Short mmCIF file of C-alpha atoms in Angstrom, two decimals:
data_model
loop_
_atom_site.label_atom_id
_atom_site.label_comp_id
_atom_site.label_asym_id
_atom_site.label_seq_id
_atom_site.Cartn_x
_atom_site.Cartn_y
_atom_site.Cartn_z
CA UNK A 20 -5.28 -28.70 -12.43
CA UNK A 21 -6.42 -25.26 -11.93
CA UNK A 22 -3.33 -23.73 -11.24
CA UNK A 23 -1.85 -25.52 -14.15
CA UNK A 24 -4.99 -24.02 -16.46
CA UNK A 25 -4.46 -20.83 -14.89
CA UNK A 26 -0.52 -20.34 -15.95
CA UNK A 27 -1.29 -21.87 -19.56
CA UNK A 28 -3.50 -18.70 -19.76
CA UNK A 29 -6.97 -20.40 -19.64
CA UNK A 30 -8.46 -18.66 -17.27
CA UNK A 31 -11.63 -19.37 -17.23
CA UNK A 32 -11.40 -22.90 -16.98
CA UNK A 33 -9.57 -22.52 -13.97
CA UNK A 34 -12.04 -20.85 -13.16
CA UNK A 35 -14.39 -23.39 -13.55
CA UNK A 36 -12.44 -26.09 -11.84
CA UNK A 37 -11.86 -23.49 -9.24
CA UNK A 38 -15.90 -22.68 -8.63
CA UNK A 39 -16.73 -26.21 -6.71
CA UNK A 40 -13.78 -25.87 -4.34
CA UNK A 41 -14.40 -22.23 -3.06
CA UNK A 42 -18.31 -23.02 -3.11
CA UNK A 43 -17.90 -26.56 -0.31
CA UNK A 44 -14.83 -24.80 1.44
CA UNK A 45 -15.87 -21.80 2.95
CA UNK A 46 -13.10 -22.06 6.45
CA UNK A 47 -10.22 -20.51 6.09
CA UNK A 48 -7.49 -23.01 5.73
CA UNK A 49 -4.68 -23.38 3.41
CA UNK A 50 -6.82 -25.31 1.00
CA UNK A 51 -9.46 -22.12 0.50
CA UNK A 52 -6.14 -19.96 0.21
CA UNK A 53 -4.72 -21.99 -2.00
CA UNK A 54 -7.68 -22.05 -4.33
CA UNK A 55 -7.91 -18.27 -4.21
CA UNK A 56 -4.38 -17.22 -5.10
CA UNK A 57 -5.27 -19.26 -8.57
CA UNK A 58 -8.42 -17.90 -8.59
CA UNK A 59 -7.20 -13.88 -7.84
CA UNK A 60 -4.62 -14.51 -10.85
CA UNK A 61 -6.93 -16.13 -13.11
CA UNK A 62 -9.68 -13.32 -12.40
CA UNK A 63 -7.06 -10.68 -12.94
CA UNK A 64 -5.86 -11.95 -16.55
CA UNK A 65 -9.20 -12.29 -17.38
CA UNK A 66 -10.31 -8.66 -16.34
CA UNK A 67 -12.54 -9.28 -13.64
CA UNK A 68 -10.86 -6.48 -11.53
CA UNK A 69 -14.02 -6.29 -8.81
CA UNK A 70 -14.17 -9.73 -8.17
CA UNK A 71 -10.28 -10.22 -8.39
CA UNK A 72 -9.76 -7.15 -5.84
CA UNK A 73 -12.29 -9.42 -3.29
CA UNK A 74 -10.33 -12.62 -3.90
CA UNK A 75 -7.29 -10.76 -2.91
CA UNK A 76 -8.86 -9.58 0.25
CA UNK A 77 -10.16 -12.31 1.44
CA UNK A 78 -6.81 -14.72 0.58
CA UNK A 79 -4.75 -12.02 2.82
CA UNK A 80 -6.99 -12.00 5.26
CA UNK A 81 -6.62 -15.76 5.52
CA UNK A 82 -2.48 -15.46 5.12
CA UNK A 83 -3.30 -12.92 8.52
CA UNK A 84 -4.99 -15.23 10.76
CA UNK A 85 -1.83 -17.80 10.38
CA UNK A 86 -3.02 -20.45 7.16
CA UNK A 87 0.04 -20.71 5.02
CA UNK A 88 0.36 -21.54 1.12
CA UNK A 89 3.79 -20.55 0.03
CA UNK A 90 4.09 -17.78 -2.08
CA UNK A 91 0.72 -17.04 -1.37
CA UNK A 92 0.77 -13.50 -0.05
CA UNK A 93 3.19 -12.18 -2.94
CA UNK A 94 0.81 -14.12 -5.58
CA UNK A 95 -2.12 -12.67 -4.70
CA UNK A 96 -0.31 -8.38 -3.87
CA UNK A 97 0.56 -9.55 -8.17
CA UNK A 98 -2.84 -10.38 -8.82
CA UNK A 99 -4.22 -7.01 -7.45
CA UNK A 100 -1.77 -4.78 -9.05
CA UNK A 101 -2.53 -6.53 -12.39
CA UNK A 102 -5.91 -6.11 -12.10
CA UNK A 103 -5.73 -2.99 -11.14
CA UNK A 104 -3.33 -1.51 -14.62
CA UNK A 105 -6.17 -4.08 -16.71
CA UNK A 106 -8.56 -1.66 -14.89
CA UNK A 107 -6.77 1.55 -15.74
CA UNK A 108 -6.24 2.31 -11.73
CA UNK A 109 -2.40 3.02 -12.69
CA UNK A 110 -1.39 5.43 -9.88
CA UNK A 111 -3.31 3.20 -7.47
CA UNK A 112 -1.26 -0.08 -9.11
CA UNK A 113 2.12 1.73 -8.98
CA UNK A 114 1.86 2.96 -5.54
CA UNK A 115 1.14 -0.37 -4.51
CA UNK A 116 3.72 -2.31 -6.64
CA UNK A 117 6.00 0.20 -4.73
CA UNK A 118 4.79 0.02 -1.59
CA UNK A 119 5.72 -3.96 -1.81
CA UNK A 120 9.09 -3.40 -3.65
CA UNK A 121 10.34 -1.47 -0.76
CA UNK A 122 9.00 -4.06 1.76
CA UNK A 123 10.75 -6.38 0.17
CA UNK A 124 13.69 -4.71 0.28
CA UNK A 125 13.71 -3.85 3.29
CA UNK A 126 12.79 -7.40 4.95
CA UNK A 127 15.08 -8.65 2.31
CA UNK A 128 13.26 -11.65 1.47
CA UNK A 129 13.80 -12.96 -2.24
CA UNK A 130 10.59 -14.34 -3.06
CA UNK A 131 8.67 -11.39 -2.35
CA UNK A 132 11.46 -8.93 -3.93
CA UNK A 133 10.72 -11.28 -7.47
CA UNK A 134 7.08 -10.91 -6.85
CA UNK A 135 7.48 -6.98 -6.42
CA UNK A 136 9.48 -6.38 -9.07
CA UNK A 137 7.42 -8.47 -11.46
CA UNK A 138 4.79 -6.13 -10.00
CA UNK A 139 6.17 -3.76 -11.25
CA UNK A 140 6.84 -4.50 -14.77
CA UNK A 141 3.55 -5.03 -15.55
CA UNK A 142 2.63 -1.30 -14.61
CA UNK A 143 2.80 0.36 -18.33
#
């Protein structure tokens, strides 16, 4: 439902539904990462760029220690890079954005090229 709320552009009432899940899950298994790649987008259209930027960390260093969520690493690199341009940390978001687009290239995996150049669309 959150994830749903999220993508219609309601934010923060994925948010809310969001809030009980991260507060009784604090391991870090696919459920946690799942919740926080809807919470890192959801914070990141709604402006929060601190709090987005710790979501982010803390999702990839779940994705690092082996939990999986499809997607989930490319979903939350988008989330940081939007809320970095909603922040006005431009050369920061395009270096990044970059950064992913040639990974992505080079490893030559579609998914992540999509996310990276979607990354980089939203730089203005």
């Amino acid at each position: 439902r959150a994830a749903l709320r999220a993508a219609a552009g309601a934010s923060r009432a994925a948010l809310d539904l969001l809030g009980p899940v991260l507060d009784r899950n604090h391991r870090g298994d696919e459920l946690r990462l799942g919740a926080l790649v809807v919470a890192a987008g959801a914070l990141a259209e709604a402006g929060r760029t601190e709090a987005c930027l710790g979501v982010v960390e803390e999702g990839l260093a779940i994705t690092a220690s082996g939990a999986s969520v499809p997607g989930a690493r490319v979903r939350l690199e988008h989330a940081r890079i939007v809320a970095l341009c909603r922040a006005g940390r431009l050369v920061e978001a395009e270096d990044l954005a970059g950064d992913d687009y040639r990974d992505a290239v080079r490893d030559r995996w579609g998914p992540a090229l999509a996310g990276a150049a979607a990354s980089l669309g939203v730089i203005p």
